[in-house]
Coordinates of C-alpha atoms in Angstrom, one line a residue:
Chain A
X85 CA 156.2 40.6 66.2
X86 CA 154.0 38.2 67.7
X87 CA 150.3 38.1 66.3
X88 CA 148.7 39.6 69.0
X89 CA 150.6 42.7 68.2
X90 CA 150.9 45.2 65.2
X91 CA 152.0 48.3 64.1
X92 CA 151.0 50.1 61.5
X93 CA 151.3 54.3 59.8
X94 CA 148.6 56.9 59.0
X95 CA 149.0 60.5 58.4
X96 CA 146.9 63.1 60.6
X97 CA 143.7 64.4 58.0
X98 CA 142.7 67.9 57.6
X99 CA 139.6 67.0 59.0
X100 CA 141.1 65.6 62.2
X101 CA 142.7 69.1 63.0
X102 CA 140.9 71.8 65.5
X103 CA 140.9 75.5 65.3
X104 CA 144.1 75.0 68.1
X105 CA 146.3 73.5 65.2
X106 CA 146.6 70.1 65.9
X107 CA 144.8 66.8 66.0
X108 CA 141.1 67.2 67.7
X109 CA 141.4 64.9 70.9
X110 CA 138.6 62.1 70.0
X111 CA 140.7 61.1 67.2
X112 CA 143.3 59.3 69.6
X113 CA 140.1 56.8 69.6
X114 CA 139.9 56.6 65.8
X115 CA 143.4 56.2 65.4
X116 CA 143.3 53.4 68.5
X117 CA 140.3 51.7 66.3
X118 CA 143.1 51.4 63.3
X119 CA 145.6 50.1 65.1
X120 CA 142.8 47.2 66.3
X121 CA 141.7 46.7 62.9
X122 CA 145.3 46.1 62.1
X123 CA 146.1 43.6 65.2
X124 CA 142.7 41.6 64.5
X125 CA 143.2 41.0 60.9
X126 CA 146.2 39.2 61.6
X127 CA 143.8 37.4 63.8
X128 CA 141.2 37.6 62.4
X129 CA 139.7 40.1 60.0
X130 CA 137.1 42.3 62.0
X131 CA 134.5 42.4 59.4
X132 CA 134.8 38.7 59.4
X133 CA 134.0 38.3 62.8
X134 CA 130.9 40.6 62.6
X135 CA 129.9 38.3 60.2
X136 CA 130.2 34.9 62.8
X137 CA 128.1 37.2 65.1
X138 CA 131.0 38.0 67.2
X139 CA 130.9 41.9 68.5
X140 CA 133.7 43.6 70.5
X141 CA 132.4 47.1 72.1
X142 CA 134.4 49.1 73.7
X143 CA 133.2 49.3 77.6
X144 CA 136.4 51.6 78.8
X145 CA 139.0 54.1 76.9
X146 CA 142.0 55.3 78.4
X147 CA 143.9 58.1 76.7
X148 CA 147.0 60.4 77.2
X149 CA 148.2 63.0 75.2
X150 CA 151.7 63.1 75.2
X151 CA 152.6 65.4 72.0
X152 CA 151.4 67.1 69.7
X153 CA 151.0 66.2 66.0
X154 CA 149.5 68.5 62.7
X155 CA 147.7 68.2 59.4
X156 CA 150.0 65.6 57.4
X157 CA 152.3 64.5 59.9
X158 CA 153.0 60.7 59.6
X159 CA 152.7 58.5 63.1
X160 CA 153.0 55.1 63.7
X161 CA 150.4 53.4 65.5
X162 CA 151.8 49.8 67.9
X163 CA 148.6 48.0 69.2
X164 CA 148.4 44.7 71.6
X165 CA 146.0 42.4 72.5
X166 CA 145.8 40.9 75.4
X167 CA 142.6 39.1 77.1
X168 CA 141.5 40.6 80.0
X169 CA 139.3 38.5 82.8
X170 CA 137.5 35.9 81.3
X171 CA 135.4 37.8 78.9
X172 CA 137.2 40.9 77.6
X173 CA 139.7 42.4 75.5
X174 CA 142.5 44.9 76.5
X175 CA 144.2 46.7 73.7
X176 CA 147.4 48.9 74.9
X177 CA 148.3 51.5 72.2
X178 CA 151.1 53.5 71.9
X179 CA 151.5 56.5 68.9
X180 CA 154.2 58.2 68.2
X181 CA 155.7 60.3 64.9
X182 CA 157.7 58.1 62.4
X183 CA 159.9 61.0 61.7
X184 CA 162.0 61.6 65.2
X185 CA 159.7 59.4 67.3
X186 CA 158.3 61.6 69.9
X187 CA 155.4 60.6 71.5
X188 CA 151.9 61.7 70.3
X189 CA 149.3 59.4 72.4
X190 CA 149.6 57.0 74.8
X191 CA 146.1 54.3 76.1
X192 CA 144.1 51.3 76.2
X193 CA 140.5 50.3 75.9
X194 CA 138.8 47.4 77.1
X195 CA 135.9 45.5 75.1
X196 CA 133.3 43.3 75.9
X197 CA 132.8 39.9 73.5
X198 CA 129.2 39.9 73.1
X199 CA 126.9 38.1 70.3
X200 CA 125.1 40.0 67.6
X201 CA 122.2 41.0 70.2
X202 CA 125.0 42.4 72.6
X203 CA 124.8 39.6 74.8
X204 CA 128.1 38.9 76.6
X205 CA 129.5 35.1 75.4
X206 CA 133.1 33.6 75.9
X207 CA 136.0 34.6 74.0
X208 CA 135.9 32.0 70.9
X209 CA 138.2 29.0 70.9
X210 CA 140.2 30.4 67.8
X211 CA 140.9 33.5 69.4
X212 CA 142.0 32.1 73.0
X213 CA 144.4 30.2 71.1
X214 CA 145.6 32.8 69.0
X215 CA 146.4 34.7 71.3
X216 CA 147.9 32.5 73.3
X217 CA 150.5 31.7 70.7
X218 CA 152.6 34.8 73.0
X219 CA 155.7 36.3 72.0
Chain B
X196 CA 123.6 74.2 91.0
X197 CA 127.4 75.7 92.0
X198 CA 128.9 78.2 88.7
X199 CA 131.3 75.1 88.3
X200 CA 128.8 72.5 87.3
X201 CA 126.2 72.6 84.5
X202 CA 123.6 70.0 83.1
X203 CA 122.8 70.1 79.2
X204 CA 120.7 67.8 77.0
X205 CA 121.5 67.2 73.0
X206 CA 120.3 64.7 70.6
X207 CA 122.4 61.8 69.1
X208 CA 123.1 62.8 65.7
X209 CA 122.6 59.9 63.0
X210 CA 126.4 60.6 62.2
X211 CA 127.4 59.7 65.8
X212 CA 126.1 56.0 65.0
X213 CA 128.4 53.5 63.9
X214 CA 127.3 50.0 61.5
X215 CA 126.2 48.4 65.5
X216 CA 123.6 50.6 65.9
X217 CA 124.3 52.7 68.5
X218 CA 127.1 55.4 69.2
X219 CA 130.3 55.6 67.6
X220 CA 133.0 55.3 71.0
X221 CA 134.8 58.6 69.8
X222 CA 131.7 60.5 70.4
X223 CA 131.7 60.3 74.1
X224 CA 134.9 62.9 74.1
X225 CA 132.8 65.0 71.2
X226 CA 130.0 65.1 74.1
X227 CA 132.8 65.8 76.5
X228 CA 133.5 68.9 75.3
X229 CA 129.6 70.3 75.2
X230 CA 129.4 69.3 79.5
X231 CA 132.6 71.8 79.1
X232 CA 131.9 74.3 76.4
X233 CA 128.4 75.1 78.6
X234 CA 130.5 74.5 82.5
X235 CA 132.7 77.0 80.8
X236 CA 130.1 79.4 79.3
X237 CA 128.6 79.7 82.9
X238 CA 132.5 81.4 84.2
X239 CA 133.6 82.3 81.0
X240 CA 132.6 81.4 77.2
X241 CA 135.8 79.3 76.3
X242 CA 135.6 81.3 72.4
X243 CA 136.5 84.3 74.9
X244 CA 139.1 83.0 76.5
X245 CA 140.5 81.8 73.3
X246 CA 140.4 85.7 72.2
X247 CA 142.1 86.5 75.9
X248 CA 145.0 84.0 75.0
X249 CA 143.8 81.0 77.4
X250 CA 143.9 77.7 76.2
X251 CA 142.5 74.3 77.7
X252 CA 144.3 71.3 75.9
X253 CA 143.3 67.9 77.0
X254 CA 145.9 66.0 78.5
X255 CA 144.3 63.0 79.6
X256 CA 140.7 61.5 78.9
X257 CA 139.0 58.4 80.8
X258 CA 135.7 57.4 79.0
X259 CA 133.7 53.9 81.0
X260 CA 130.9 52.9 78.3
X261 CA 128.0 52.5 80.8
X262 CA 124.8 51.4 78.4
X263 CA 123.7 51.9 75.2
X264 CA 122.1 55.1 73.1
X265 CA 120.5 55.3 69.8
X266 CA 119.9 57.8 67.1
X267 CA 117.8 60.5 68.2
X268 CA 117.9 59.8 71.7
X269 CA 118.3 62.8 73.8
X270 CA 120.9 62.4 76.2
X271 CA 122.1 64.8 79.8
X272 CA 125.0 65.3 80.6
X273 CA 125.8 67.0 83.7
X274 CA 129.4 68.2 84.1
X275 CA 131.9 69.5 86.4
X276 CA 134.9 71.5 87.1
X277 CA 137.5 71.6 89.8
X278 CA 141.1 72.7 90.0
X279 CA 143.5 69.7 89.2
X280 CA 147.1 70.9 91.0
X281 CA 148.1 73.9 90.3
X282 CA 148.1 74.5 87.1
X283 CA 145.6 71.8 85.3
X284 CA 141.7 72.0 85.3
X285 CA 140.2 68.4 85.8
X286 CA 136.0 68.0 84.6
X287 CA 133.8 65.0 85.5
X288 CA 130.8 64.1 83.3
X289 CA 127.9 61.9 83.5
X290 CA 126.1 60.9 80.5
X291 CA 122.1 59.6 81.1
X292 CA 119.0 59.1 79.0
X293 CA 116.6 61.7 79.2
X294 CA 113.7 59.4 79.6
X295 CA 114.2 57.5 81.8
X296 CA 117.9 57.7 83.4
X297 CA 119.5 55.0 82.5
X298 CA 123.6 55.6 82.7
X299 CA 124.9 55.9 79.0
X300 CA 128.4 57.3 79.7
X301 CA 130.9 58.6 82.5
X302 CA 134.2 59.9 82.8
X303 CA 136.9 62.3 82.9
X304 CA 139.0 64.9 81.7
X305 CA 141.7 66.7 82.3
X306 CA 143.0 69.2 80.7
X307 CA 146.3 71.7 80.8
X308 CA 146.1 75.1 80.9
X309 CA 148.4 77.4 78.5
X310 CA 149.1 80.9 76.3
X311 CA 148.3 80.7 72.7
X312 CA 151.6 79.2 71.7
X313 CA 150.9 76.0 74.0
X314 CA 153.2 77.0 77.3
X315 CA 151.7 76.0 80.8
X316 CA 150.5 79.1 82.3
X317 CA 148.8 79.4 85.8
X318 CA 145.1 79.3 86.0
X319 CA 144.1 83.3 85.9
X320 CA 143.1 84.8 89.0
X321 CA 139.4 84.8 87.8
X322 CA 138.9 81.9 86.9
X323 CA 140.3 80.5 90.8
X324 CA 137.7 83.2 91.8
X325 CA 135.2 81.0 89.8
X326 CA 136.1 77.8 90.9
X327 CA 136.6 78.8 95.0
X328 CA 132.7 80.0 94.9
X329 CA 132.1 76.3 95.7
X330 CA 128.8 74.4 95.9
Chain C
X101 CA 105.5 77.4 58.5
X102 CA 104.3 74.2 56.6
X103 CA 104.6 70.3 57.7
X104 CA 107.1 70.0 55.3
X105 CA 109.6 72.8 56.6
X106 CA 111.3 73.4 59.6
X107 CA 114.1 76.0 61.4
X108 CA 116.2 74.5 64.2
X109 CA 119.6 76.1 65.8
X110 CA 122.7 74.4 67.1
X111 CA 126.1 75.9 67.8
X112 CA 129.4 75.1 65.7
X113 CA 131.3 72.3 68.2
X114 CA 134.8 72.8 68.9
X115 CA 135.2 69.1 67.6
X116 CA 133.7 70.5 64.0
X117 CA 136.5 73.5 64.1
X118 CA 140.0 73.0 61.8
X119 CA 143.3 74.5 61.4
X120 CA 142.1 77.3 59.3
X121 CA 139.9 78.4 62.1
X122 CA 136.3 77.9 61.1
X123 CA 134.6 74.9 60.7
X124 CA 135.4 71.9 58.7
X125 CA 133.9 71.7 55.3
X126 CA 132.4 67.8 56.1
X127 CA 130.7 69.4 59.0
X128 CA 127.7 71.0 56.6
X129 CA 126.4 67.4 55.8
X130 CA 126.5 66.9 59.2
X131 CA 124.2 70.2 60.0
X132 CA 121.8 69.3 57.0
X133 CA 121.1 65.8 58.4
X134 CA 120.2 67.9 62.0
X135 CA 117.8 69.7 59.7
X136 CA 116.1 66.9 57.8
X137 CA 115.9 65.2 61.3
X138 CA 113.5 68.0 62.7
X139 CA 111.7 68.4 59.3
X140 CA 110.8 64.6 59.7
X141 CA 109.9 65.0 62.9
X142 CA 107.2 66.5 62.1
X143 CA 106.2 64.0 59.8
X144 CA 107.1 61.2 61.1
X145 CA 110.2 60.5 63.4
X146 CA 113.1 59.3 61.4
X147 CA 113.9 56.9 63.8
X148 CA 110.4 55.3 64.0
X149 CA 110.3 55.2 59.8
X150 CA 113.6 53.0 60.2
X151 CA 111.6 50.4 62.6
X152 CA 108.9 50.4 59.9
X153 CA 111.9 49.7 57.7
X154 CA 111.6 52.7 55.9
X155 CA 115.1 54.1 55.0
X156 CA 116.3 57.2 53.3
X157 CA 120.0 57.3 51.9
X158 CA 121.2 59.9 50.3
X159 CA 122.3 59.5 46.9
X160 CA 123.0 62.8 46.0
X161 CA 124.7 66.2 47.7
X162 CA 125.3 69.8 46.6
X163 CA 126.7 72.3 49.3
X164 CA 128.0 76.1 48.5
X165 CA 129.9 77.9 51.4
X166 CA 129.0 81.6 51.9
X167 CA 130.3 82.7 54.8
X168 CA 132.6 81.8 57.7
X169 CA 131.1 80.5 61.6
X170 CA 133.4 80.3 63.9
X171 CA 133.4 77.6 67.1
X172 CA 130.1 78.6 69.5
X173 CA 128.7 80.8 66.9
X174 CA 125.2 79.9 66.7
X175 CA 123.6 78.9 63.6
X176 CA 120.1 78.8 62.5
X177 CA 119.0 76.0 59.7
X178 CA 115.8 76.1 57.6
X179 CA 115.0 72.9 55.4
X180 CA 112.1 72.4 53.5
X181 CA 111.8 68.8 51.7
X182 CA 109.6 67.7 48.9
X183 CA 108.6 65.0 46.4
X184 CA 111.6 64.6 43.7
X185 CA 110.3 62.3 41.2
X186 CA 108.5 59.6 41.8
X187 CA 111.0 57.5 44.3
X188 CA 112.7 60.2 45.3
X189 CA 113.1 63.5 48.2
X190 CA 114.7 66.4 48.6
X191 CA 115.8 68.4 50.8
X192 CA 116.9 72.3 50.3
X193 CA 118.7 73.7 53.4
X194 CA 119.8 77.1 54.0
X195 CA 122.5 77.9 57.3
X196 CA 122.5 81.0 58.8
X197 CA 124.3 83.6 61.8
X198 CA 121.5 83.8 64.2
X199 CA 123.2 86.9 65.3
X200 CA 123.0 89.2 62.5
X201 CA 121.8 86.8 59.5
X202 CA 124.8 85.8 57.3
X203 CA 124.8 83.5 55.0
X204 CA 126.6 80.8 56.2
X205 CA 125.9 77.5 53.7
X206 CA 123.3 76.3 51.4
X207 CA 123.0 73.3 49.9
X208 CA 120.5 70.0 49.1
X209 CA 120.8 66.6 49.7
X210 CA 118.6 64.2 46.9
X211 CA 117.8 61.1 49.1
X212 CA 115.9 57.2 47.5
X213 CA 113.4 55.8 49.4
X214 CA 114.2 52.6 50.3
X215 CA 113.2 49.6 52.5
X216 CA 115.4 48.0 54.9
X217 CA 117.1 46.1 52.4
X218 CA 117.9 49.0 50.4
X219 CA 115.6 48.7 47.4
X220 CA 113.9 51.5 46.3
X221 CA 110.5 51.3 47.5
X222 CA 107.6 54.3 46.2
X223 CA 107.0 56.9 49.0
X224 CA 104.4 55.7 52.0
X225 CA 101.3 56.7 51.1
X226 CA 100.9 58.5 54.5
X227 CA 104.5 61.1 53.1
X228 CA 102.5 61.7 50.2
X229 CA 99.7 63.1 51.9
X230 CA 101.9 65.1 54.3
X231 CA 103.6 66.4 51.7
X232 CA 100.7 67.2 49.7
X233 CA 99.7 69.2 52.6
X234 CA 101.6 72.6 51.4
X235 CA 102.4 75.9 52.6
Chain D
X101 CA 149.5 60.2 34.9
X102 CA 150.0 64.0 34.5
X103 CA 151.4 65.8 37.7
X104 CA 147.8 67.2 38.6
X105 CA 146.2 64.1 39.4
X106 CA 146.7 61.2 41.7
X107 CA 145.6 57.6 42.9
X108 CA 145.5 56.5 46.3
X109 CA 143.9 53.9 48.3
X110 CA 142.1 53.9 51.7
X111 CA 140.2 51.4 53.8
X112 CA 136.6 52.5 55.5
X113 CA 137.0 53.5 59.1
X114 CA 134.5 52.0 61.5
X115 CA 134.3 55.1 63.1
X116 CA 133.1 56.2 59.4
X117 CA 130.0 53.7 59.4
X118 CA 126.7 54.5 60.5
X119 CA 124.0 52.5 61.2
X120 CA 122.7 51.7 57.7
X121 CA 125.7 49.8 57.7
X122 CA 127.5 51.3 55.0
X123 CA 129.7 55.0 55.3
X124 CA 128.2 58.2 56.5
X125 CA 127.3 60.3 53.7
X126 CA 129.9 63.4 55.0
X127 CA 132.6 60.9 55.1
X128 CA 133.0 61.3 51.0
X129 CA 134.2 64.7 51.7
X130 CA 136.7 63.4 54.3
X131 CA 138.3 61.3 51.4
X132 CA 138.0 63.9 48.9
X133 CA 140.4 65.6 51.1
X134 CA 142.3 62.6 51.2
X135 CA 142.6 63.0 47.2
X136 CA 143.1 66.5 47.1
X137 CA 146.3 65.9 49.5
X138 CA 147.9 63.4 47.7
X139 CA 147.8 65.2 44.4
X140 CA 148.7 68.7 46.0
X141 CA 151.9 67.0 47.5
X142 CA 152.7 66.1 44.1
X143 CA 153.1 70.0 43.4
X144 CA 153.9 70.9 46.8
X145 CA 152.6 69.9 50.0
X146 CA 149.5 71.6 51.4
X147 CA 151.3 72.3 54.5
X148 CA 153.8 74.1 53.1
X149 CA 151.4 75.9 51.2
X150 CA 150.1 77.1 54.1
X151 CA 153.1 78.2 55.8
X152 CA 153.8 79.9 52.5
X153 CA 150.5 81.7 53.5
X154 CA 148.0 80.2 51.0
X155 CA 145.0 78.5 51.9
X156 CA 142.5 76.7 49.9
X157 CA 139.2 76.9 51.5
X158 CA 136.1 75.1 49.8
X159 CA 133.9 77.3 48.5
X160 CA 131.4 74.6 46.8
X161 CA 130.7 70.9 46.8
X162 CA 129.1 67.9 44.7
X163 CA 129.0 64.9 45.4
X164 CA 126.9 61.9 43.6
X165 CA 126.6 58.6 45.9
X166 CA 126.9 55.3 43.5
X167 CA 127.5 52.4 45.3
X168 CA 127.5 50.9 48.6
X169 CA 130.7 50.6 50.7
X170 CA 131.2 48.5 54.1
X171 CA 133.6 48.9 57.0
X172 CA 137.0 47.7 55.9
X173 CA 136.1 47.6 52.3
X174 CA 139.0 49.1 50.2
X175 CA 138.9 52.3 48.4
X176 CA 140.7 53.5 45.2
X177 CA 140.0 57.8 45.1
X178 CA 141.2 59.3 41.6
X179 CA 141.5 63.0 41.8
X180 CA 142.1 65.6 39.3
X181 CA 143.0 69.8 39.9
X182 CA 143.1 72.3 37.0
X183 CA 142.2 76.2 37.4
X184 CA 138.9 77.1 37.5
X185 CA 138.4 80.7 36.1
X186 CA 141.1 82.9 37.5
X187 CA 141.1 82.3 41.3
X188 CA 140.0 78.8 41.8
X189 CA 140.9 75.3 41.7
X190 CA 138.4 72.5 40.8
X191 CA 139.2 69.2 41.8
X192 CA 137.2 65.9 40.2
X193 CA 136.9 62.9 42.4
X194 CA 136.4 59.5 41.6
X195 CA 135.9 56.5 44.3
X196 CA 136.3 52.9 43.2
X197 CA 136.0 49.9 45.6
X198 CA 139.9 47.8 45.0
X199 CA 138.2 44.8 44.7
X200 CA 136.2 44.7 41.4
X201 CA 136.0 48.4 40.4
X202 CA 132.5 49.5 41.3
X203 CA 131.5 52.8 41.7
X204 CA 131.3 54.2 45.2
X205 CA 131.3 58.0 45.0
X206 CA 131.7 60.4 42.4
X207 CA 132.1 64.8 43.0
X208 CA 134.3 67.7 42.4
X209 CA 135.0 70.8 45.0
X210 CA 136.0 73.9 44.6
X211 CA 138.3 75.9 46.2
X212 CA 139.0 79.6 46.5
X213 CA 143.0 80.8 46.8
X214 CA 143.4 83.0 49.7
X215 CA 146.2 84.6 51.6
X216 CA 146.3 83.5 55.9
X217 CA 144.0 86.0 56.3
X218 CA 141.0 84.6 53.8
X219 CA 141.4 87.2 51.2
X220 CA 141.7 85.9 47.9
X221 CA 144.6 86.5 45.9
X222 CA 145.6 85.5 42.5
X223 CA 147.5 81.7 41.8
X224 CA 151.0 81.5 42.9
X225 CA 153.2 81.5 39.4
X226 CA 154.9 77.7 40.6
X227 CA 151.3 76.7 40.6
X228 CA 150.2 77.9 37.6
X229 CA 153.0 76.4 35.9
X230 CA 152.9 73.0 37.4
X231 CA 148.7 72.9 36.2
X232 CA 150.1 73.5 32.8
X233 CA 152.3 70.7 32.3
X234 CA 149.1 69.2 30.9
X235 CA 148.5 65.0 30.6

């Protein structure tokens, strides 16, 4: 897998279920969040970059809601990181269920790279060339 | 203002913040669905539909991030409804500050229509009654 | 009603719902930090206290469960805060049915007084006095 | 360790930051369900349990906050379930960062037994037996 890409498993919380019986829909963008933490640390560790000043909000979610999933059901989360324009991120996420593989949730966002004071700046050298390194 | 569109304020809550000082991204959907809960109030209270057997799953969610809010600010949104197809129910929302008006958040849902054990069902006559009233 | 106390409604978000129907049990912290916002208000935003640098974390939590509240039920909270030692506030919050009365949740939250840093600092002398100002 | 407790590890959400910069207060309850899970699968998954028809809603909670705990930071949650009385279960928590063993969060719950429709019935004999295997 190359680095800009990642999977990784999490089982749906009681407190991430609604009165329908499944998963409450703004938890597709928690669930994307874990699958960026994921991707970055093997870039990067998030909470590293806060720490250099680097911030990555997101400016645009995408989601679809392909399945459904319930309290305890394991998925599997594949995130990828692309760059998008000169000064954003675009992370494509894909969730489905580890046991049979249907799909669950299907999306993207989009982040700005700003400086601690929100100010937009360039994508950093060492992460241009990380994710350069491709497939 | 047309029975399918609806303007509500609310407060951010200081658990909608994350560790960057503003909103958590999830939140927008949370704020989503209180544009729809009162849209729907004004044709319908969605707890009674619920009760009648009518159920309004999201099925796809678009969420731009347009500027920043903070604890304790108090936020409008002003939301609306149309048909979507035949069978799916489609609600725009625009997120601003109170004071002042700057843009916060906009976007979309849409959202399926089914019986209580999650089959697509066509919209009930009513609520096409509703929605033909027009602006 | 004194400075120090304060009722405010809300209604139960479909986002605070789970499987079992009411709301989830996390969801009361939630709705006693909607109470000890408005009780502050009256003192002193909490929002302007953090820009002075004055923080309040809560270092201890205590909530019983009385009765069930459904999603769009609307709920009426009372909270009352005082002096808890020397460093120290608390806050004693009691949930409600607006339509009929029942007992919903009651609880306290202990909370240090704290400067930006997250020392414990003693209680502005201007809290004191508001808080000395009783029913 | 006996077959009523369990140990298992979690890392802080962003989405459960706020901005103090450490976790949401309500988020301890989150991961005390997180706790209570794991050891319940170890006598029989909760979701079985409530297709079996028995539900375990919280009827109190405590919860003491110790130490500080950042985004990312990695979380050990000891948790404990005996009888309580003749109807309940009381579950002990205990949150550890990974890395060095300081205390996070410390609180029990407890939980009523009830049938689907809330009303509560005595503890299922497999349950009974598998609290009494004892440490």
């Amino acid at each position: 897998m190359a680095p800009a890409s990642n999977e990784t498993t999490f089982r749906v919380r009681y407190s991430e279920t609604d009165q329908m019986g499944g998963f409450y829909n703004s938890r597709a963008l928690e669930w994307f969040e874990l699958g960026r933490t994921e991707v970055l640390r093997r870039l990067a560790p998030y909470a590293e970059m806060e720490r250099r000043g680097v911030l990555l909000p997101v400016v645009e979610a995408h989601v679809e809601y392909l399945g459904r999933a319930r309290y305890d059901d394991e998925l599997r989360i594949t995130s990828r990181v692309e760059l998008f324009g000169r000064a954003r991120l675009r992370f494509e996420h894909v969730i489905e269920a580890v046991d049979g593989g249907a799909s669950v949730v299907r999306g993207h966002t989009i982040h700005a790279i700003t400086d601690a004071t929100g100010r937009p700046v360039r994508p950093p050298a060492w992460l241009v060339a990380a994710l350069s390194d491709g497939p």
